[in-house]
Amino acid sequence: MTSHPSLAKAEQDPGEPGAPQPGGPRPEGGGDELRAGLKNRHLSMIAIGGVIGAGLFVGSGAGIAAAGPAILLSYAMVGVLVVLVMRMLGEMAAARPSSGSFSEYADQALGRWAGFSIGWLYWFFWVVVLAVEATAGAVILNGWVPAIPQWGWALIVMLVLTATNLASVGSYGEFEFWFAGIKVVAISAFLVIGLLAVFGVLPGSDNPGAGLGHLTDTGGFLPKGPGSILTGVLMVVFSFMGSEIVTLAAGESADPQRAVRKATNSVIWRIAVFYLGSVFVVLTLLPWNSKSITTDGSYVAALNSIGIPHAGEVMNVIVLTAVLSCLNSGLYTASRMAFSLGRRGDAPAAFARTSERGVPRAAILSSVVFGFVAVFFNYQWPDTVFAFLLNSSGAVALFVWLVICFSQLRMRGMIMRESPEKLVVRMWLFPYLTWATIAMISFVLVYMLTDDDGREQVLLSLLVAAAVVGVALVREKQRRGATASAGPEA
C-alpha cells in the first residue's frame, strides 16, 4: 500500500538542516511516508468519536450546577463555534489533505513561525491530555482491581495503546472504531431511554414523566442570571477539543477529500445529538440543582432516577471507554503532529522517518516518553508541576481555533489561484463569518480573564505560547542568516 500523494514532502528551504528535501533520498533505517491504512468506517467513527470525549460524561455535571438549564445555551454557543471552525478547517483539509492539518496550513498561509508554534503547542496539549486520561482510566481500573496500584494501571494502559499505535495506523483505526462505537451506542441508548422516561412512556418504569417541567420549575431557565451562560461556556468549551482529529487522520486514508467533506458536513448533527441532546435529557429528568448530579455525575444520576440497575457501574465502563478512546487518539494526534513538524525541519529529522509499515515510530515513542513524564509529575507533584502543565495547556484549544481562522482567511485566496477545483468545501458567508468567529473566540479568551480559574489558564497558556513563538522567531532569523551567508550557491 502506497502513501497518498497528498502526503508528499512539504517544501523546505535549502539551508534548513535535517529537513527532507523534495525528490531526495529516503532517510536511512526506514521510509519517510505515511500509509493510507485508514478505511472509511474508521474515519467515520473517528469523526463521530472526536466530539465525544470523557469530558462530556464527567464534566457536564459541573456545568449544569454552575448554570442550571441555561447550560444548554452554553453548549449551543460553543457548538456553533466548533461548527464554524470545522467548516474552515474542512475547506483547507479537503483541498490540501495533510498529516499536519492546521499546523501545515498555518505554515503556508501565515509563515513558518506560525506553523512551528501552533504545531508544538498542539503537541504539548495532547501530551498533557495523555497524562490526565491515563490517570482517569487508572482510577476506574484500580477500583475494579485494587491489587494493582493506580500508577501500575496507568503504565499498563499507556503501554497497550503505545503498542497499538506502533503496530500500524490500521490498528489505531480499528481500536478507535470500537471505542467510538461503544460511546455512540451508549449515548444513543441513553437518549432513547431518557426521552421515553421524560414523557412517561418507558415500559415498566414507575417514573410518571416530568415532561419539560424541570427546565423552568426550579428558579426558571436562567436561575443564576444571563452571566451564567458565559460561565458555562468556559466550563464546556474544552470538552469539544478533538473535533479536528479527523482532518489529521484523513491524510492516511485512500480518499481524504471525501472523508473530510463527510466529517465537516456531519459535525452539526453530531454536536446537536450527542451534546445538546444528552444534556437536555439530564435536565428534563432531574431538577438542575439535584445534589446527585454533582455527587454521582449527571448521567449516572439520570439513569438512577429512571431506575436503571447498576447505573454507576455501567457508566464507569462507558467512561473508561471514552478515556481509552481519548488516550488512543491523543497519542495518534501528538505523533502525527510531531511527524509533520519533523518533515518541515521544525523537529528532529528522526520524527519524519517511518517504519516498514508507514508508522512514525520515533514520533510516537517521543510523545509517549513525555506522556510518561507527565504521568509521573501527576503522581509526584500534582498541585505544583502538573498543575502548571495542566493550566498552561488549558487555552491551547482556543489558540488553535484562532490560528485556523486566520489561516483560512489567507488560504482561500491561495486555493482559488492554484487549484479552484479543489474547493469542494466552502466556508459559509466568507469572509464575514470567519471574522465573526475570530471575534467570538477572542471574546471568550478575554472573558476568561474575569474568571479566577480561567485567568490562570489564559495567562499561563499565553506565557508558554510566547516562549514557543520566541523560539520560532529565533529559528527563523537563524535560518535566514544561514541562507544569506551561503550566498547564491544555496
XYZ file of C-alpha atoms in Angstrom:
490
model
C 0.000 0.000 0.000
C 1.484 3.321 -1.032
C 1.242 6.655 0.597
C -1.371 9.103 -0.617
C 0.042 11.821 -2.911
C -1.245 14.461 -0.508
C 1.460 13.413 1.940
C 4.262 14.373 -0.401
C 7.079 16.223 1.283
C 6.440 19.827 2.198
C 8.819 22.321 0.585
C 11.812 23.159 2.716
C 14.280 25.969 2.497
C 17.568 24.737 1.037
C 19.622 25.731 4.020
C 17.434 24.027 6.626
C 19.497 21.338 8.333
C 17.889 17.969 8.697
C 14.905 18.838 6.537
C 13.836 16.208 3.994
C 14.282 17.570 0.503
C 11.712 17.037 -2.266
C 12.889 14.257 -4.509
C 15.785 13.483 -2.203
C 16.771 10.120 -0.754
C 14.740 8.408 1.909
C 16.165 8.644 5.420
C 18.174 5.610 6.424
C 16.522 2.922 8.512
C 13.029 3.324 7.107
C 10.770 5.303 4.833
C 9.511 8.821 5.028
C 5.892 8.335 4.015
C 2.783 7.507 5.990
C 0.499 4.775 4.684
C -3.115 5.146 3.621
C -4.218 2.499 6.116
C -7.461 4.006 7.449
C -10.740 2.770 5.985
C -13.900 4.815 5.504
C -15.562 3.180 8.508
C -12.540 4.080 10.653
C -12.734 7.717 9.604
C -16.487 7.845 10.148
C -16.100 6.689 13.743
C -13.034 8.893 14.332
C -15.131 11.848 13.202
C -18.024 10.903 15.481
C -15.863 9.857 18.414
C -13.785 13.020 18.167
C -16.622 15.110 19.569
C -17.475 12.652 22.364
C -14.744 12.983 24.951
C -14.676 11.830 28.546
C -15.365 15.463 29.450
C -18.934 15.104 28.229
C -19.611 12.251 30.659
C -17.580 13.582 33.571
C -17.685 17.368 33.282
C -21.283 18.093 32.287
C -22.463 17.855 35.908
C -20.290 20.791 36.985
C -21.604 22.864 34.092
C -25.212 22.092 34.991
C -24.570 23.031 38.629
C -22.977 26.332 37.559
C -25.542 27.483 35.005
C -28.697 25.417 35.502
C -30.808 24.748 32.382
C -29.015 27.688 30.718
C -26.084 25.330 30.199
C -27.950 24.251 27.057
C -27.295 27.718 25.618
C -23.636 27.413 26.639
C -23.316 24.119 24.771
C -25.182 25.605 21.801
C -22.871 28.645 21.648
C -19.711 26.545 21.785
C -21.273 24.081 19.353
C -21.838 26.864 16.804
C -18.232 27.978 17.302
C -16.925 24.457 16.668
C -19.133 24.028 13.587
C -17.738 27.248 12.089
C -14.121 26.369 12.905
C -14.565 22.861 11.493
C -16.072 24.319 8.330
C -12.986 26.472 7.834
C -10.643 23.595 8.610
C -12.647 21.322 6.329
C -12.267 23.787 3.463
C -8.483 23.700 3.760
C -8.195 19.978 4.547
C -10.374 18.906 1.607
C -8.264 20.980 -0.768
C -4.903 20.048 0.772
C -5.121 16.895 2.939
C -2.138 16.692 5.277
C -0.966 14.795 8.354
C -0.081 18.175 9.890
C -3.510 19.694 9.185
C -3.873 23.219 10.572
C -0.170 23.431 11.522
C 0.842 22.991 7.886
C -1.866 25.403 6.737
C -0.574 27.997 9.209
C 2.925 27.360 7.865
C 1.763 28.003 4.297
C -0.635 30.881 4.994
C 0.922 32.780 7.903
C 4.593 31.797 7.904
C 6.996 29.220 9.283
C 6.821 30.729 12.764
C 3.051 30.145 12.923
C 3.204 26.518 11.786
C 6.065 25.790 14.186
C 4.363 27.479 17.137
C 0.860 26.054 16.831
C 2.225 22.601 15.967
C 4.325 22.373 19.117
C 1.586 23.898 21.307
C -0.897 21.352 19.996
C 1.571 18.527 20.616
C 2.111 19.835 24.158
C -1.647 19.936 24.742
C -2.124 16.272 23.798
C 0.898 15.081 25.769
C -0.655 16.607 28.892
C -4.013 15.057 27.963
C -2.302 11.645 27.830
C -1.357 12.025 31.494
C -4.831 13.231 32.513
C -6.651 10.419 30.720
C -4.197 7.707 31.805
C -4.737 8.745 35.418
C -8.529 8.863 34.993
C -8.540 5.372 33.499
C -6.236 4.097 36.236
C -8.641 5.340 38.936
C -11.514 3.337 37.436
C -9.427 0.192 36.892
C -7.948 0.405 40.378
C -11.482 0.468 41.761
C -12.168 -2.823 39.992
C -8.794 -4.478 40.688
C -7.250 -2.717 43.732
C -4.393 -5.230 43.891
C -2.699 -3.277 41.092
C -1.828 0.292 42.176
C -3.071 3.278 40.184
C 0.349 4.026 38.736
C 0.548 0.396 37.591
C -2.750 0.676 35.729
C -1.660 3.968 34.160
C 1.518 2.260 32.956
C -0.391 -0.734 31.565
C -2.887 1.432 29.698
C -0.152 3.583 28.163
C 1.901 0.547 27.112
C -1.059 -1.224 25.476
C -2.099 1.803 23.433
C 1.518 2.564 22.526
C 1.849 -0.955 21.119
C -1.379 -0.443 19.175
C -0.166 2.782 17.590
C 3.267 1.297 16.825
C 1.755 -1.687 15.005
C 0.082 0.233 12.175
C -2.295 3.092 11.520
C -4.915 0.443 10.737
C -4.697 -0.945 14.281
C -5.196 2.560 15.679
C -8.214 2.965 13.404
C -9.642 -0.400 14.449
C -9.314 0.338 18.167
C -10.851 3.773 17.685
C -13.676 2.295 15.612
C -14.753 0.100 18.513
C -14.075 2.672 21.226
C -16.094 5.307 19.384
C -18.766 2.735 18.539
C -19.323 1.958 22.216
C -19.612 5.675 23.011
C -22.112 6.241 20.213
C -24.247 3.250 21.190
C -24.152 4.298 24.854
C -25.283 7.870 24.217
C -27.878 6.761 21.674
C -29.344 4.297 24.195
C -29.259 6.990 26.886
C -31.169 9.385 24.628
C -33.854 6.863 23.724
C -34.367 5.573 27.283
C -34.193 9.074 28.743
C -36.744 10.587 26.348
C -39.136 7.681 26.931
C -38.827 8.325 30.663
C -39.246 12.091 30.270
C -42.616 11.645 28.591
C -43.706 8.770 30.833
C -43.780 6.017 28.221
C -40.826 3.919 29.426
C -42.102 0.337 29.730
C -42.090 -0.899 33.334
C -40.999 2.461 34.772
C -42.608 3.908 37.886
C -41.480 7.366 36.783
C -44.607 9.230 35.625
C -42.517 11.526 33.453
C -41.735 15.137 34.199
C -42.065 16.382 30.633
C -40.241 19.686 30.156
C -41.147 20.973 33.610
C -37.659 20.696 35.113
C -36.332 23.224 32.607
C -38.180 26.030 34.403
C -39.585 24.777 37.724
C -36.500 25.484 39.882
C -35.707 29.167 39.602
C -36.582 29.408 35.916
C -34.493 28.700 32.822
C -31.837 31.217 33.956
C -31.695 30.576 37.709
C -28.269 32.209 38.036
C -28.790 35.036 35.582
C -27.653 35.604 31.971
C -23.976 35.736 33.025
C -24.124 32.039 33.882
C -24.344 31.281 30.165
C -20.808 32.616 29.667
C -19.648 30.875 32.834
C -20.985 27.669 31.314
C -19.137 28.393 28.068
C -15.826 28.465 29.943
C -16.647 25.127 31.568
C -17.665 23.254 28.410
C -15.509 24.773 25.652
C -12.563 22.436 26.191
C -14.680 19.276 26.102
C -15.082 19.892 22.334
C -11.346 19.622 21.636
C -10.789 16.628 19.372
C -13.206 17.501 16.579
C -10.235 18.385 14.388
C -8.552 14.957 14.668
C -10.360 13.604 11.612
C -8.575 16.179 9.410
C -5.206 14.770 10.522
C -6.365 11.176 10.130
C -7.813 11.823 6.655
C -4.274 12.186 5.314
C -3.785 8.444 5.932
C -6.895 7.352 4.043
C -7.380 6.376 0.418
C -9.866 9.205 -0.235
C -9.078 12.064 2.158
C -11.194 14.629 0.313
C -14.340 12.533 0.683
C -13.595 11.809 4.345
C -13.089 15.483 5.221
C -16.186 16.582 3.308
C -18.326 13.976 5.051
C -16.960 14.792 8.522
C -17.385 18.537 8.010
C -20.949 18.238 6.780
C -21.976 15.964 9.651
C -20.466 17.953 12.539
C -23.712 19.905 13.068
C -25.898 16.895 13.815
C -23.153 15.203 15.818
C -22.911 18.127 18.224
C -26.691 18.622 18.312
C -27.416 14.979 19.128
C -24.545 13.970 21.391
C -24.038 17.167 23.380
C -27.270 19.124 23.325
C -29.451 16.012 23.170
C -27.887 14.157 26.074
C -27.632 17.219 28.357
C -31.246 18.076 27.514
C -32.302 14.613 28.694
C -30.443 15.046 32.007
C -32.066 18.438 32.609
C -35.567 17.141 31.891
C -35.206 14.064 34.087
C -33.884 15.890 37.162
C -34.028 19.371 38.703
C -30.803 21.135 37.781
C -29.871 21.655 41.449
C -30.234 17.990 42.396
C -27.231 17.034 44.551
C -26.919 13.696 42.779
C -25.891 15.477 39.559
C -22.643 16.657 41.146
C -22.044 13.740 43.539
C -22.860 10.839 41.198
C -22.354 12.562 37.861
C -25.080 13.827 35.565
C -25.536 10.644 33.526
C -25.457 8.274 36.486
C -27.940 10.494 38.345
C -30.260 10.492 35.334
C -30.092 6.700 34.967
C -30.681 6.230 38.695
C -33.758 8.438 38.520
C -35.210 6.146 35.864
C -34.440 3.071 37.932
C -31.742 1.556 35.712
C -29.917 -1.011 37.883
C -26.149 -0.682 38.412
C -26.130 2.682 36.614
C -22.829 3.688 38.236
C -21.028 0.543 37.101
C -22.443 0.837 33.584
C -21.321 4.450 33.332
C -17.841 3.581 34.636
C -17.439 1.163 31.727
C -18.553 3.841 29.274
C -16.307 6.498 30.837
C -13.356 4.089 30.720
C -14.073 3.517 27.030
C -14.153 7.276 26.443
C -10.867 7.652 28.350
C -9.163 4.907 26.331
C -10.509 6.445 23.119
C -9.111 9.835 24.103
C -5.758 8.274 25.012
C -5.635 6.362 21.731
C -6.477 9.431 19.668
C -4.243 11.695 21.744
C -1.202 9.519 21.143
C -2.029 9.266 17.441
C -2.582 13.017 17.119
C 0.561 14.010 19.030
C 2.718 11.638 16.982
C 1.326 12.822 13.620
C 1.867 16.437 14.568
C 5.450 15.572 15.584
C 5.861 13.732 12.257
C 4.642 16.767 10.328
C 6.961 19.078 12.273
C 9.845 16.725 11.512
C 9.140 16.819 7.779
C 9.210 20.596 7.770
C 12.504 20.713 9.650
C 10.828 22.069 12.789
C 11.510 18.928 14.857
C 14.278 16.286 14.871
C 14.622 14.608 11.474
C 14.024 11.200 13.116
C 10.396 12.206 13.721
C 9.833 12.206 9.949
C 11.048 8.635 9.475
C 8.576 5.797 9.248
C 8.810 2.045 9.736
C 8.214 -0.502 7.010
C 4.502 -0.258 7.933
C 4.456 3.504 7.470
C 4.370 4.277 11.203
C 6.422 7.207 12.599
C 7.945 5.238 15.484
C 10.287 7.934 16.785
C 7.443 10.468 16.838
C 5.185 8.017 18.718
C 7.825 6.970 21.251
C 8.905 10.554 21.927
C 5.294 11.557 22.592
C 4.848 8.554 24.892
C 8.020 9.380 26.843
C 6.780 12.892 27.549
C 3.379 11.427 28.389
C 5.010 9.109 30.952
C 6.939 12.045 32.408
C 3.682 13.989 32.752
C 2.031 10.979 34.446
C 4.948 10.870 36.900
C 4.503 14.577 37.617
C 0.798 13.958 38.196
C 1.570 11.424 40.935
C 4.634 13.149 42.376
C 3.711 16.856 42.241
C 0.016 17.085 41.336
C -0.515 20.549 42.838
C 2.623 22.218 41.545
C 4.430 20.908 38.461
C 1.485 19.045 36.960
C -0.944 21.853 37.814
C 1.338 24.187 35.837
C 1.352 21.804 32.850
C -2.422 21.472 33.000
C -3.141 25.188 33.240
C -0.509 26.203 30.726
C -2.134 23.985 28.100
C -5.675 24.990 29.074
C -6.264 27.712 26.477
C -4.389 25.997 23.634
C -7.692 24.825 22.115
C -8.779 28.422 21.641
C -5.359 29.368 20.218
C -5.659 26.510 17.694
C -9.110 27.694 16.638
C -7.856 31.266 16.190
C -4.958 30.086 14.024
C -7.364 28.016 11.890
C -9.490 31.136 11.321
C -6.566 33.380 10.307
C -5.068 30.629 8.130
C -8.350 30.158 6.271
C -8.609 33.889 5.570
C -5.405 33.697 3.519
C -5.629 30.089 2.332
C -8.909 30.687 0.470
C -7.153 33.044 -1.967
C -4.215 30.650 -2.375
C -6.515 27.734 -3.222
C -8.565 29.858 -5.632
C -5.415 30.874 -7.503
C -3.699 27.479 -7.609
C -6.442 24.820 -7.717
C -10.000 26.236 -7.533
C -11.452 22.855 -8.489
C -10.371 21.510 -5.081
C -12.529 23.989 -3.196
C -15.229 21.373 -2.613
C -15.964 22.521 0.948
C -16.571 26.239 1.335
C -16.838 28.370 4.452
C -20.249 29.990 4.616
C -20.509 33.775 4.047
C -16.754 34.158 3.630
C -15.072 36.263 4.973
C -17.759 37.693 7.264
C -18.419 34.521 9.290
C -14.680 33.909 9.586
C -14.195 37.345 11.154
C -17.251 36.806 13.356
C -15.733 33.547 14.601
C -12.437 35.295 15.369
C -14.385 37.867 17.371
C -16.259 35.135 19.292
C -13.072 33.263 20.218
C -11.325 36.489 21.228
C -14.301 37.397 23.414
C -14.144 34.026 25.192
C -10.416 34.498 25.841
C -10.967 37.988 27.247
C -13.911 36.801 29.337
C -11.730 34.035 30.781
C -9.567 36.763 32.311
C -12.532 37.727 34.534
C -12.757 34.195 35.938
C -10.287 33.060 38.605
C -9.569 29.624 37.086
C -9.843 30.907 33.526
C -7.442 33.776 34.187
C -4.689 31.409 35.321
C -5.194 29.187 32.285
C -5.102 32.060 29.798
C -2.075 33.771 31.355
C -0.034 30.569 31.708
C -1.018 29.424 28.221
C -0.014 32.830 26.840
C 3.315 32.537 28.669
C 4.052 29.145 27.108
C 2.812 30.330 23.704
C 5.059 33.411 23.881
C 8.054 31.190 24.686
C 7.309 28.881 21.732
C 6.748 31.797 19.344
C 10.023 33.308 20.584
C 11.880 30.084 19.743
C 10.178 30.038 16.325
C 11.236 33.610 15.532
C 14.825 32.959 16.637
C 14.957 29.836 14.437
C 13.538 31.784 11.514
C 16.161 34.519 11.951
C 18.954 31.938 12.145
C 17.636 30.154 9.078
C 17.536 33.358 7.055
C 21.009 34.276 8.248
C 22.365 30.875 7.210
C 20.701 31.168 3.789
C 22.057 34.685 3.266
C 25.610 33.715 4.277
C 25.505 30.692 1.952
C 25.001 33.065 -0.960
C 23.793 32.163 -4.461
C 25.159 28.625 -4.210
C 22.413 27.814 -1.591
